[in-house]
Short mmCIF file of C-alpha atoms and ligand atoms in Angstrom, two decimals:
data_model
loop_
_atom_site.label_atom_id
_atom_site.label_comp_id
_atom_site.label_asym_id
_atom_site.label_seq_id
_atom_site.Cartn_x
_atom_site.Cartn_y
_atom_site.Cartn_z
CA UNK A 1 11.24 49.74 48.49
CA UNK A 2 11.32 46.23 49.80
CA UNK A 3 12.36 43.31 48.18
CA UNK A 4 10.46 40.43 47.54
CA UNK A 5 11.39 37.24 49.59
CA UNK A 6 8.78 36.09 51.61
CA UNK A 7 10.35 32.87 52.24
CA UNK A 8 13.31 33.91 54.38
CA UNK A 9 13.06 33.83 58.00
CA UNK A 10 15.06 35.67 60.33
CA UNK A 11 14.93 33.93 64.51
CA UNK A 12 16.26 37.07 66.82
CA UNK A 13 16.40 37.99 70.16
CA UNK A 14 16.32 41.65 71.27
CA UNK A 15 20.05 42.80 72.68
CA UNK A 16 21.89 40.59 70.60
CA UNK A 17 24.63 42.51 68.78
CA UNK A 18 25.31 39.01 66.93
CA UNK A 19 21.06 38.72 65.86
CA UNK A 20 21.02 43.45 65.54
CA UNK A 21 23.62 42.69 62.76
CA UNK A 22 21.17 40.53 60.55
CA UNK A 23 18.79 42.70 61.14
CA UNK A 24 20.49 45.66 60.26
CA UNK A 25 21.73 44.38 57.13
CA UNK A 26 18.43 43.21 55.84
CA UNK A 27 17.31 46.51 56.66
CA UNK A 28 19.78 48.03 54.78
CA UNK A 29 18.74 45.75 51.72
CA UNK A 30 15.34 46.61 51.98
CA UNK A 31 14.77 42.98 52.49
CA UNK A 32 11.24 41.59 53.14
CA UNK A 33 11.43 38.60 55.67
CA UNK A 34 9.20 36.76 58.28
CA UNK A 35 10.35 37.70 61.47
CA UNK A 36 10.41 35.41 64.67
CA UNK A 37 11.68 37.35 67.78
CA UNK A 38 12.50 34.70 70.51
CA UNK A 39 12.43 35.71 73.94
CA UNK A 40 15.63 34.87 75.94
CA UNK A 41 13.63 35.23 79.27
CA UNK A 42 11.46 32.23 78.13
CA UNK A 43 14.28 30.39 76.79
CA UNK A 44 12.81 30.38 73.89
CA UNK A 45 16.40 30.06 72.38
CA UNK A 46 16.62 26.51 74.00
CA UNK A 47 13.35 25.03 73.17
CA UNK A 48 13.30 21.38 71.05
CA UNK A 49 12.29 22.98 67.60
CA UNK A 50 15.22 25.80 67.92
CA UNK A 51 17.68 23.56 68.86
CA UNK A 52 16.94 21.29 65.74
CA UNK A 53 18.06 25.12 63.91
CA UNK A 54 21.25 25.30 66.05
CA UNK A 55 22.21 22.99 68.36
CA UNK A 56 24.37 26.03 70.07
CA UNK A 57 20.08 27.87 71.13
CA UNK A 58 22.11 31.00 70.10
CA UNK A 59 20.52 33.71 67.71
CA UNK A 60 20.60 34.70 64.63
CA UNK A 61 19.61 31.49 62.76
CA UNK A 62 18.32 32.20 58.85
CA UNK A 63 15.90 30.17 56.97
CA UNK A 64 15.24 30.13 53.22
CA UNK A 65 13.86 26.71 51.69
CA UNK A 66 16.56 24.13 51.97
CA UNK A 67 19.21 26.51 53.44
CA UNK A 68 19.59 26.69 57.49
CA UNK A 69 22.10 29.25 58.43
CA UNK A 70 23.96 29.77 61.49
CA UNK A 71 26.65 32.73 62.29
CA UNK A 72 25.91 36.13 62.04
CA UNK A 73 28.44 36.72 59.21
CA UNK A 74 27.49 34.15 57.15
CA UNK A 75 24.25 35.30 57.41
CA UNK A 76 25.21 38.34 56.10
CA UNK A 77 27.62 36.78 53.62
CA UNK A 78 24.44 34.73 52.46
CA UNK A 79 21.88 38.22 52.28
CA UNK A 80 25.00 39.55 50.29
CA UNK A 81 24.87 36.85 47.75
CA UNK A 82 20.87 36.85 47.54
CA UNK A 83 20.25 40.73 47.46
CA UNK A 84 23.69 42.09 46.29
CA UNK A 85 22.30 46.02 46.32
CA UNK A 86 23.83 47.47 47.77
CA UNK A 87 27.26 45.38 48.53
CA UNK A 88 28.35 45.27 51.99
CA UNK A 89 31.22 42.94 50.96
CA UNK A 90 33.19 44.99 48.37
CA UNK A 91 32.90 44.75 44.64
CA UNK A 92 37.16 44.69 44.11
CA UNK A 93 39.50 42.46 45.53
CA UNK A 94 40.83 45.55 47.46
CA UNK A 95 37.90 46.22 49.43
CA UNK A 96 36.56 43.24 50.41
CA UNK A 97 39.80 42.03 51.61
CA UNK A 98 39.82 45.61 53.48
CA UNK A 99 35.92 44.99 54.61
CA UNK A 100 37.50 41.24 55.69
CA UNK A 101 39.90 43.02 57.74
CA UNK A 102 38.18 45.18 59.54
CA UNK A 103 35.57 42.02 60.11
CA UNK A 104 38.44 40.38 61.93
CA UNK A 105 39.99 43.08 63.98
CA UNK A 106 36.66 42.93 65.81
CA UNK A 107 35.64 39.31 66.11
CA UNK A 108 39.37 38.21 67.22
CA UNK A 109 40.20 41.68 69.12
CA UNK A 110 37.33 44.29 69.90
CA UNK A 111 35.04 41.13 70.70
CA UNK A 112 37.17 39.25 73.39
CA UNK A 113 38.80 42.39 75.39
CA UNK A 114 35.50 43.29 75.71
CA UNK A 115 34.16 40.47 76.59
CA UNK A 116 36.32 40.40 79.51
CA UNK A 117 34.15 43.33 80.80
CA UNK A 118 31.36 42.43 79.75
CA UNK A 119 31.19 38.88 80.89
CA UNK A 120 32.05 40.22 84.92
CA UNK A 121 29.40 43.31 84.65
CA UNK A 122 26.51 40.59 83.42
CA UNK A 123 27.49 37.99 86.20
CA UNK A 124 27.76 40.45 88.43
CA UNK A 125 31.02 39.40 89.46
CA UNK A 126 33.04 42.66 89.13
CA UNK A 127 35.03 42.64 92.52
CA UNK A 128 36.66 39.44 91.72
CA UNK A 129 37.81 40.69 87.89
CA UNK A 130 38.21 44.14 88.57
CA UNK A 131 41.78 44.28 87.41
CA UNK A 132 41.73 41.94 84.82
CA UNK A 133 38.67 44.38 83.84
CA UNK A 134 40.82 47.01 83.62
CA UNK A 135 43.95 45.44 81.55
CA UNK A 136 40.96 44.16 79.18
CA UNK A 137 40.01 48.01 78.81
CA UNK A 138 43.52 48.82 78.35
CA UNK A 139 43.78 46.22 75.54
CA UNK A 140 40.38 47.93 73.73
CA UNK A 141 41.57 51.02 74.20
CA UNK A 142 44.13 50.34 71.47
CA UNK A 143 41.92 48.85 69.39
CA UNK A 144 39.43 52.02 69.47
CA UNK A 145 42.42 54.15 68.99
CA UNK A 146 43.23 51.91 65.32
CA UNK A 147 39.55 52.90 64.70
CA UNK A 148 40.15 56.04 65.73
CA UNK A 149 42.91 56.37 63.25
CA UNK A 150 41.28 55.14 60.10
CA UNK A 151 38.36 56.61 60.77
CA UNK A 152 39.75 59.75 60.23
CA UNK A 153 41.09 59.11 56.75
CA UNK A 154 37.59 58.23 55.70
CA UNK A 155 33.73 57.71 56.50
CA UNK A 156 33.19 54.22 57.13
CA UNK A 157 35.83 51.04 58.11
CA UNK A 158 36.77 50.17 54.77
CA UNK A 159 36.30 53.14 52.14
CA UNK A 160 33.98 55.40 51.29
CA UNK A 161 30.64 53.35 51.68
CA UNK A 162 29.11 51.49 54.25
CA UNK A 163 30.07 47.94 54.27
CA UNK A 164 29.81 44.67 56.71
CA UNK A 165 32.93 46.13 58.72
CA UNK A 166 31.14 48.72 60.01
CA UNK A 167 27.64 46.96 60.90
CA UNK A 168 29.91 44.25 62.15
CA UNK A 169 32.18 46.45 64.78
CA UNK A 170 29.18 49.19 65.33
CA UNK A 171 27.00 46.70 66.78
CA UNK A 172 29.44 44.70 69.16
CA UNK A 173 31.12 48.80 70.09
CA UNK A 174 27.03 49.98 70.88
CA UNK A 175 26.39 46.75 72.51
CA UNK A 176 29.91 47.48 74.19
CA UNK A 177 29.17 50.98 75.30
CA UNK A 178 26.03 50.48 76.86
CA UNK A 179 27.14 48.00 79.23
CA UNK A 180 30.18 49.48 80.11
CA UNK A 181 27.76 52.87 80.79
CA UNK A 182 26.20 50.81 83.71
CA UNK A 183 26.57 52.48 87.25
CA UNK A 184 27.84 49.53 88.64
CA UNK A 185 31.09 49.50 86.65
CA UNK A 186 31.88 53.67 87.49
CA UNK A 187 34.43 53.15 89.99
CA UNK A 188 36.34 50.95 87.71
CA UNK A 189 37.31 54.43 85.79
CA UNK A 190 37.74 52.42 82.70
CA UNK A 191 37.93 55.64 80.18
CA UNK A 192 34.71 54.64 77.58
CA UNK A 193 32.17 57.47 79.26
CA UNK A 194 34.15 60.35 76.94
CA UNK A 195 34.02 59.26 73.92
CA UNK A 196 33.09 61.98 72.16
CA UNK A 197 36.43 63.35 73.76
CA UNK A 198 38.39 60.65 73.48
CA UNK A 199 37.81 59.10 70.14
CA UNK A 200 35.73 61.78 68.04
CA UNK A 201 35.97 59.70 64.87
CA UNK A 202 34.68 56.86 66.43
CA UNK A 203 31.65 58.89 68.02
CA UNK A 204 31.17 60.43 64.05
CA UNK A 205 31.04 57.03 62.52
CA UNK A 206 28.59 56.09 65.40
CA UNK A 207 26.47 58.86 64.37
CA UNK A 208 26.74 58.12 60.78
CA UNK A 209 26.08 54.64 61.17
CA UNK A 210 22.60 55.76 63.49
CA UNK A 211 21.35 57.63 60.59
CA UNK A 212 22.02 54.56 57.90
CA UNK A 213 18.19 53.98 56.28
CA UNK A 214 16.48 51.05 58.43
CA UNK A 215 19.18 51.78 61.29
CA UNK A 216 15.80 52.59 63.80
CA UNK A 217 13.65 49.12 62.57
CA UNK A 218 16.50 47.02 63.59
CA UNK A 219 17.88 48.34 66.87
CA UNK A 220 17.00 46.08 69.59
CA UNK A 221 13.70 47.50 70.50
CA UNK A 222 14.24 46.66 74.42
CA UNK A 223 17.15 49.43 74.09
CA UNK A 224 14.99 51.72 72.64
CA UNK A 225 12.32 51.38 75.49
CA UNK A 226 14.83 51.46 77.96
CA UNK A 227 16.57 55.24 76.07
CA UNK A 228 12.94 56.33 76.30
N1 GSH B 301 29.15 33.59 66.79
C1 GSH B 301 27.71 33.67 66.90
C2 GSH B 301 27.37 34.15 68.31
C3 GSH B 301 25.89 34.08 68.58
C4 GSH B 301 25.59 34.31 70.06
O1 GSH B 301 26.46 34.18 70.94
N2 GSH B 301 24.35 34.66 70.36
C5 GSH B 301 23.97 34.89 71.74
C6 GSH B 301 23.19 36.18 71.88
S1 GSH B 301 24.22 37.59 71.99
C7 GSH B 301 23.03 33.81 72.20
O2 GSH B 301 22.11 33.47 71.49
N3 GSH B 301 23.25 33.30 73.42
C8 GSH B 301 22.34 32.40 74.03
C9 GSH B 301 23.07 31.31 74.80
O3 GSH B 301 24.25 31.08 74.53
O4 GSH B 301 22.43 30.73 75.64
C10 GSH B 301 27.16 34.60 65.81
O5 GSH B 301 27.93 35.47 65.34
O6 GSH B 301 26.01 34.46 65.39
#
């Protein structure tokens, strides 16, 4: 079933962990919405009419009437508050500071050591960062193994139902994974190829969160050409 809200908008671009988040959650929600799917390679994201949406050309942006939303979180925060079924931000004080939590451990950990690998392996600038590339691992290595751990206590992030923590870190970790699964970065050794072997509840949630309902409409569909 789909809900009803014709007048919300969703602007994405395909790869985006930050825009595959909205999407996922709407999904999740069942939410109806009028999709516009920019296309980086036409700047699209910096045209006139985007920029007056956010003046950073960065995706997601949400429409609804008067509201103009920026930030994938609040985005999510907002979908939360208009389509509460089912709650990805706790229904206790427990759990959605939890959810919170786990929110935070990847925007101000997971997100920037990564970062530091991704950001080389995109400019093509490995040689020069190659070390720094490899303390950066180092550093997400011990944030995979705190997923690792409390992933084994239970199913998802924060308890025993899906919640924002999870779409939040799954999508930056797949985004993560995939890059760091490029060819070019092999030699650099830097221990994410096994990690099925390495971090089995990690791979489990990232199984678990592949088969959520809606999990296939919203995954960046360039991936999925690409897996083909
Ligand atoms: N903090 C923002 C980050 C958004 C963001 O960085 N989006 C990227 C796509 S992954 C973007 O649109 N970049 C285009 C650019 O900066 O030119 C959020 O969570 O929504």
């Amino acid at each position: 079933m789909t809900s009803g809200a014709p007048g919300i908008e969703i602007y994405w671009g395909s790869g985006s962990p930050f825009a595959w988040r909205v999407l996922l959650a709407a999904a999740l929600k069942h939410i109806l919405f009028t999709s516009h799917q920019l296309q980086f390679s036409q700047k699209d994201h910096k045209a006139p009419a985007y920029l007056a949406l956010n003046d950073r050309g960065e995706v997601p942006v949400l429409r609804e009437g008067d509201v103009t939303l920026t930030e994938s979180i609040a985005i999510m925060a907002y979908l939360d508050g208009r389509f509460p079924d089912p709650p990805l931000f706790g229904t206790d004080a427990a759990t959605t500071a939890e959810i919170w939590r786990w929110i935070f451990a990847t925007v101000y950990h997971v997100e920037p050591s990564a970062n530091r690998i991704i950001g080389p392996a995109f400019a093509r600038a490995i040689d020069g960062h190659a070390d720094d590339m490899r303390a950066a691992a180092g550093d997400l290595h011990a944030e995979f193994a705190r997923f690792e751990t409390v992933l084994g206590s239970r199913p998802w992030l924060a308890g025993e139902t899906v919640s924002a923590a999870d779409i939040v870190a799954h999508t930056y970790v797949a985004f993560f994974l995939r890059i760091a699964a490029r060819d070019t970065l092999r030699h650099l050794d830097l221990g994410f190829d096994t990690l099925s072997e390495r971090y089995s509840n990690v791979d489990a949630w990232c199984t678990r969160t592949a088969a959520l309902p809606g999990y296939d409409e919203a995954y960046p569909p360039h991936w999925r050409d690409a897996d083909a």
